[in-house]
Coordinates of C-alpha atoms in Angstrom, one line a residue:
M1 CA 67.3 82.5 -239.2
S2 CA 65.7 83.6 -235.9
Y3 CA 63.6 81.4 -233.7
K4 CA 60.5 83.3 -234.6
N5 CA 61.1 83.0 -238.4
T6 CA 62.0 79.3 -238.2
I7 CA 58.8 78.3 -236.3
T8 CA 56.7 80.6 -238.5
E9 CA 58.1 79.0 -241.7
T10 CA 57.5 75.5 -240.3
I11 CA 53.9 76.1 -239.3
S12 CA 52.9 78.1 -242.4
S13 CA 54.8 76.2 -245.2
R14 CA 55.9 72.7 -244.1
L15 CA 52.9 71.9 -241.9
N16 CA 50.5 73.9 -244.2
N17 CA 48.5 74.7 -241.1
P18 CA 46.2 77.7 -240.8
I19 CA 46.8 78.3 -237.1
L20 CA 49.5 80.9 -237.6
K21 CA 47.2 82.9 -239.9
V22 CA 44.4 82.7 -237.3
L23 CA 46.8 83.9 -234.6
K24 CA 47.7 86.9 -236.7
E25 CA 44.0 87.6 -237.4
I26 CA 43.1 87.7 -233.7
K27 CA 46.2 89.8 -233.1
I28 CA 47.7 87.5 -230.5
I29 CA 50.6 89.8 -229.7
T30 CA 48.1 92.5 -228.6
L31 CA 46.1 89.9 -226.6
L32 CA 49.3 88.8 -224.9
K33 CA 50.1 92.4 -223.8
K34 CA 46.5 92.9 -222.6
S35 CA 46.9 89.8 -220.5
S36 CA 50.0 91.1 -218.8
F37 CA 52.5 88.9 -220.8
E38 CA 55.4 91.3 -220.8
K39 CA 59.1 90.8 -220.4
K40 CA 62.2 93.0 -220.8
D41 CA 64.7 90.7 -222.3
G42 CA 65.3 87.2 -223.8
A43 CA 63.0 85.6 -226.4
S44 CA 59.7 87.3 -226.8
N45 CA 56.5 85.9 -225.2
Y46 CA 55.1 85.6 -228.7
T47 CA 57.9 83.4 -229.8
I48 CA 57.6 81.2 -226.7
F49 CA 53.8 81.0 -227.2
L50 CA 54.4 80.0 -230.8
H51 CA 56.7 77.2 -229.7
F52 CA 53.9 75.9 -227.4
I53 CA 51.5 76.0 -230.3
Y54 CA 54.1 74.0 -232.3
M55 CA 54.4 71.5 -229.5
I56 CA 50.6 71.0 -229.5
I57 CA 50.5 70.5 -233.3
M58 CA 53.3 67.9 -233.1
N59 CA 52.0 66.4 -229.9
K60 CA 55.4 66.9 -228.2
K61 CA 56.2 67.6 -224.6
I62 CA 58.8 70.3 -223.8
A63 CA 61.6 67.8 -223.2
I64 CA 61.0 65.9 -226.5
F65 CA 60.6 69.1 -228.4
M66 CA 63.9 70.3 -227.1
K67 CA 65.7 67.1 -228.1
Q68 CA 64.2 67.0 -231.6
S69 CA 64.3 70.7 -232.5
K70 CA 67.6 72.6 -233.2
D71 CA 65.8 75.9 -232.8
S72 CA 64.3 75.3 -229.4
L73 CA 65.0 77.6 -226.5
K74 CA 66.4 76.5 -223.1
K75 CA 63.8 74.8 -220.9
D76 CA 63.9 77.7 -218.4
A77 CA 62.4 80.0 -221.0
Y78 CA 59.3 77.7 -221.3
Y79 CA 58.9 77.1 -217.6
R80 CA 59.3 80.7 -216.6
M81 CA 56.4 81.6 -218.9
L82 CA 54.2 78.9 -217.4
K83 CA 55.1 79.8 -213.8
N84 CA 55.1 83.6 -214.0
E85 CA 52.4 84.7 -211.5
K86 CA 51.8 88.0 -213.3
Y87 CA 50.7 86.4 -216.6
N88 CA 46.9 86.2 -216.8
W89 CA 46.2 83.0 -218.7
Q90 CA 42.6 83.2 -217.8
K91 CA 42.2 86.6 -219.5
L92 CA 44.2 85.4 -222.5
L93 CA 41.9 82.4 -223.0
L94 CA 38.8 84.6 -222.8
L95 CA 40.1 87.4 -225.1
S96 CA 41.3 84.8 -227.7
C97 CA 37.9 83.0 -227.7
A98 CA 36.1 86.4 -228.0
K99 CA 38.1 87.2 -231.1
L100 CA 37.6 83.7 -232.6
I101 CA 33.8 83.9 -232.0
K102 CA 33.8 87.2 -234.0
L103 CA 35.6 85.4 -236.8
V104 CA 33.1 82.6 -237.0
A105 CA 30.1 84.9 -236.5
P106 CA 29.5 85.3 -240.3
L107 CA 29.1 81.5 -240.6
Q108 CA 26.5 81.4 -237.8
K109 CA 22.8 80.9 -238.7
S110 CA 20.6 83.8 -237.5
T111 CA 18.0 81.2 -236.4
E112 CA 20.5 79.3 -234.2
E113 CA 20.6 80.2 -230.5
K114 CA 23.8 81.5 -229.0
L115 CA 24.4 79.8 -225.7
F116 CA 26.4 80.1 -222.5
I117 CA 26.7 76.7 -220.7
I118 CA 28.0 76.4 -217.2
D119 CA 28.9 73.1 -215.6
D120 CA 31.5 71.6 -213.3
T121 CA 33.4 68.3 -213.6
N122 CA 35.8 66.4 -211.3
E123 CA 39.2 65.1 -212.3
D124 CA 40.3 62.1 -210.3
K125 CA 43.6 62.7 -208.4
K126 CA 45.0 60.2 -205.9
G127 CA 47.9 62.2 -204.4
K128 CA 47.0 63.5 -200.9
L129 CA 49.5 66.4 -201.2
I130 CA 48.6 67.6 -204.7
E131 CA 47.7 71.3 -204.4
G132 CA 44.1 71.9 -205.1
V133 CA 43.0 68.3 -204.5
C134 CA 39.8 67.9 -202.4
D135 CA 38.1 65.0 -200.8
K136 CA 34.4 64.0 -201.0
L137 CA 33.8 65.2 -204.6
W138 CA 30.7 63.6 -206.1
S139 CA 31.5 61.9 -209.4
N140 CA 28.5 61.3 -211.7
K141 CA 30.7 59.0 -213.7
E142 CA 31.8 56.8 -210.8
K143 CA 28.5 57.3 -208.9
K144 CA 30.4 57.9 -205.7
T145 CA 32.6 60.4 -203.9
I146 CA 36.2 60.7 -205.1
R147 CA 39.4 62.6 -204.3
G148 CA 40.3 65.0 -207.1
I149 CA 40.1 68.5 -208.5
N150 CA 36.8 70.3 -209.2
L151 CA 36.7 72.4 -212.3
V152 CA 33.9 74.9 -213.0
S153 CA 33.8 76.0 -216.6
L154 CA 31.9 78.4 -218.9
N155 CA 31.4 77.4 -222.5
Y156 CA 30.0 79.1 -225.5
S157 CA 28.1 77.3 -228.3
D158 CA 26.4 78.4 -231.5
G159 CA 25.2 75.0 -232.4
H160 CA 28.3 74.2 -234.5
S161 CA 31.3 75.6 -232.7
N162 CA 32.1 75.2 -229.1
F163 CA 34.5 77.4 -227.0
M164 CA 35.7 77.1 -223.4
L165 CA 35.7 80.7 -222.4
D166 CA 36.7 80.5 -218.7
F167 CA 37.3 78.0 -216.0
V168 CA 38.1 78.1 -212.2
L169 CA 39.6 75.4 -209.9
K170 CA 37.1 75.2 -207.1
F171 CA 38.4 74.5 -203.6
N172 CA 36.0 73.0 -201.1
K173 CA 36.1 72.6 -197.3
N174 CA 37.8 69.2 -197.8
L175 CA 40.9 70.7 -199.4
R176 CA 43.8 68.4 -198.6
V177 CA 46.4 71.1 -198.5
K178 CA 45.2 74.5 -197.3
V179 CA 45.8 77.5 -199.6
Q180 CA 48.1 79.2 -197.1
D181 CA 50.2 76.0 -197.1
F182 CA 50.7 75.7 -200.8
K183 CA 54.4 75.4 -201.8
N184 CA 54.4 78.6 -204.0
Q185 CA 53.1 81.7 -202.4
F186 CA 52.3 84.7 -204.6
Y187 CA 52.0 88.4 -204.3
H188 CA 48.5 89.4 -203.2
T189 CA 47.8 91.5 -206.4
S190 CA 49.2 88.9 -208.8
S191 CA 47.0 87.0 -211.3
S192 CA 47.9 83.7 -209.7
Q193 CA 46.8 84.8 -206.2
K194 CA 43.5 86.2 -207.5
R195 CA 42.8 82.9 -209.2
R196 CA 43.4 81.1 -205.9
E197 CA 41.2 83.4 -204.0
E198 CA 38.4 83.0 -206.6
G199 CA 38.6 79.2 -206.1
L200 CA 37.5 79.7 -202.5
E201 CA 34.2 81.3 -203.5
S202 CA 31.0 79.4 -203.9
K203 CA 30.3 77.8 -207.3
L204 CA 27.3 80.2 -207.8
V205 CA 29.6 83.2 -207.2
I206 CA 32.2 81.8 -209.5
A207 CA 29.6 81.2 -212.2
L208 CA 28.3 84.8 -212.0
N209 CA 31.8 86.2 -212.2
M210 CA 32.6 84.1 -215.3
L211 CA 29.4 85.3 -217.0
R212 CA 30.2 89.0 -216.2
R213 CA 33.8 88.6 -217.5
A214 CA 32.6 87.0 -220.8
M215 CA 29.9 89.6 -221.4
K216 CA 32.4 92.4 -220.6
A217 CA 34.8 90.9 -223.2
G218 CA 32.0 91.3 -225.8
V219 CA 30.7 87.7 -226.0
K220 CA 26.9 87.7 -226.4
A221 CA 24.5 84.9 -225.9
D222 CA 20.7 84.4 -225.9
Y223 CA 20.4 81.8 -223.1
L224 CA 22.3 80.4 -220.2
L225 CA 22.0 76.6 -219.8
I226 CA 22.7 75.0 -216.4
D227 CA 21.9 71.8 -214.6
S228 CA 19.7 71.4 -211.6
W229 CA 22.6 72.0 -209.1
Y230 CA 22.9 75.7 -210.2
S231 CA 19.2 76.3 -210.6
K232 CA 18.7 78.1 -207.4
P233 CA 16.1 81.0 -207.3
N234 CA 18.6 83.6 -206.2
F235 CA 21.1 82.6 -208.9
I236 CA 18.4 82.8 -211.6
K237 CA 17.4 86.2 -210.3
D238 CA 21.0 87.4 -210.6
V239 CA 21.4 86.1 -214.1
K240 CA 18.2 87.9 -215.2
K241 CA 19.8 91.1 -214.0
L242 CA 22.5 90.5 -216.6
K243 CA 19.8 90.6 -219.3
L244 CA 20.2 86.9 -220.0
H245 CA 17.5 84.3 -220.1
V246 CA 18.0 81.0 -218.3
I247 CA 16.9 77.5 -219.3
T248 CA 17.6 74.8 -216.7
R249 CA 16.4 71.6 -215.2
I250 CA 15.2 72.2 -211.7
A251 CA 15.4 70.0 -208.7
N252 CA 12.1 68.7 -207.4
N253 CA 12.9 69.9 -203.9
N254 CA 10.2 71.6 -201.8
K255 CA 12.9 73.4 -199.7
I256 CA 14.3 75.2 -202.8
W257 CA 11.2 75.7 -205.0
H258 CA 8.1 77.2 -203.3
F259 CA 5.6 79.1 -205.5
K260 CA 3.2 81.9 -204.8
N261 CA -0.1 80.2 -205.7
N262 CA -2.1 77.6 -203.7
Y263 CA -0.1 74.8 -205.5
R264 CA 3.3 75.6 -204.1
T265 CA 5.2 72.4 -204.9
L266 CA 6.3 71.1 -208.3
N267 CA 4.5 67.8 -207.7
R268 CA 1.2 69.6 -206.8
I269 CA 1.5 71.9 -209.9
Y270 CA 2.0 68.9 -212.1
S271 CA -0.8 66.8 -210.6
I272 CA -3.3 69.7 -211.3
L273 CA -1.8 70.4 -214.7
I274 CA -2.3 66.9 -216.1
K275 CA -6.0 67.0 -215.2
T276 CA -6.6 70.2 -217.2
T277 CA -4.0 70.1 -220.0
R278 CA -3.6 67.8 -222.9
Q279 CA -0.2 66.1 -222.8
K280 CA 1.9 65.8 -225.9
R281 CA 4.0 62.8 -226.8
A282 CA 7.6 62.7 -228.2
T283 CA 10.7 60.5 -228.4
Y284 CA 14.3 61.2 -227.6
N285 CA 16.6 58.5 -229.0
K286 CA 14.7 55.4 -227.7
I287 CA 13.1 57.2 -224.7
K288 CA 9.4 57.9 -225.0
Y289 CA 8.0 60.8 -223.0
T290 CA 5.0 63.1 -222.6
Y291 CA 5.2 66.8 -221.8
C292 CA 3.0 69.7 -220.8
S293 CA 3.7 73.2 -219.4
T294 CA 2.5 76.1 -217.3
V295 CA 3.5 79.6 -216.4
V296 CA 3.9 80.3 -212.7
N297 CA 5.1 83.0 -210.3
H298 CA 8.0 82.6 -207.9
H299 CA 8.7 85.2 -205.2
I300 CA 12.4 85.3 -206.1
A301 CA 12.8 84.0 -209.7
G302 CA 9.8 85.9 -210.9
R303 CA 7.5 84.8 -213.7
I304 CA 8.8 81.6 -215.3
K305 CA 7.6 78.8 -217.6
I306 CA 8.0 75.2 -216.5
V307 CA 7.8 72.3 -219.0
F308 CA 7.2 69.0 -217.2
I309 CA 8.7 66.0 -219.0
K310 CA 7.4 62.6 -217.9
T311 CA 9.3 59.5 -218.8
H312 CA 8.5 55.9 -217.7
N313 CA 9.8 56.5 -214.2
K314 CA 11.0 60.2 -214.0
L315 CA 9.4 63.6 -213.8
I316 CA 11.8 66.2 -215.2
P317 CA 10.9 69.9 -214.8
I318 CA 12.6 72.3 -217.2
L319 CA 12.5 76.0 -216.3
S320 CA 12.7 78.9 -218.8
T321 CA 12.7 82.6 -217.9
N322 CA 11.6 83.3 -221.4
I323 CA 7.9 82.4 -221.1
K324 CA 7.2 83.1 -224.8
L325 CA 9.1 80.1 -226.0
T326 CA 7.1 77.0 -227.0
D327 CA 7.5 73.8 -225.0
E328 CA 9.3 72.1 -228.0
K329 CA 11.8 75.0 -228.3
I330 CA 12.6 74.9 -224.6
I331 CA 13.2 71.2 -224.7
N332 CA 15.4 71.4 -227.9
I333 CA 17.5 74.2 -226.5
Y334 CA 18.1 72.4 -223.2
K335 CA 19.3 69.3 -225.1
K336 CA 22.2 71.4 -226.3
R337 CA 23.6 71.6 -222.7
W338 CA 25.4 68.3 -223.7
N339 CA 27.8 70.4 -225.8
I340 CA 29.8 71.3 -222.7
E341 CA 30.6 67.6 -222.1
Q342 CA 32.4 67.7 -225.5
G343 CA 34.3 70.8 -224.3

């Protein structure tokens, strides 16, 4: 029996797992070809990819899988696939997710918002010579700067399912090993080299590029959720050009947010607002807060709605480019930004 048939039989019958059926439904062989996974001889990329899926299901590393499976390939076959600079794993991830989202679409509620969520996270890495490791990365978890790898990711959420559509390793100015000194150098048009070059862009440029790729792949969303770091007026303006609404927490920073009217700062707008508007009360978990809103004009971001949430010791401004949404709707949608933490 061939490698392909053996693994197929194991997944479909012995494991009784629906993954193989799903791979066929999303036409994974076609997606592999579209993502430049092509080879002239040896085991097919589909077979090797299927072996990797098998390893994930059984929670086995390559070496253990080879020891325990009579039908495994030689280790070079697996590592050649992982190291091939032409293979576009980024595109394969996006195309696969786009197909899966179409499969779950009939299960989605029409009243549930479809969301893009962008955020970045830092993975702690101690080694000074690890390629891609940067110094002085701020960790919200550690509440201090660390040495590690910065990952910018784009997720999709429909309220029930969560998909990581895209991600980029972000290199900052404190990169321990310069890109030109990386051990493996790639051809300038290869997928690997393009990913490295993208990592040198700013996080705002990276975020816009990921959004454009996702929308080009056919993934549609109603809103983009971001945190206060990404909520820059120019970025919001660029996202609006993509016909996408933004809901974000904004930094109470007078250098970033200047408004057109006489009350130019967020603090000044809020101080006037609470004198003329009745504040509503609500509770989130055990946190009690009041909130009120207003619509203002910004010379770059345009006409926007700001919901001011006041807790015991914090003022949290939430911005929405969709000014027709109610305050409650804006707050409830923004709460869903937490979905990316699970991703």
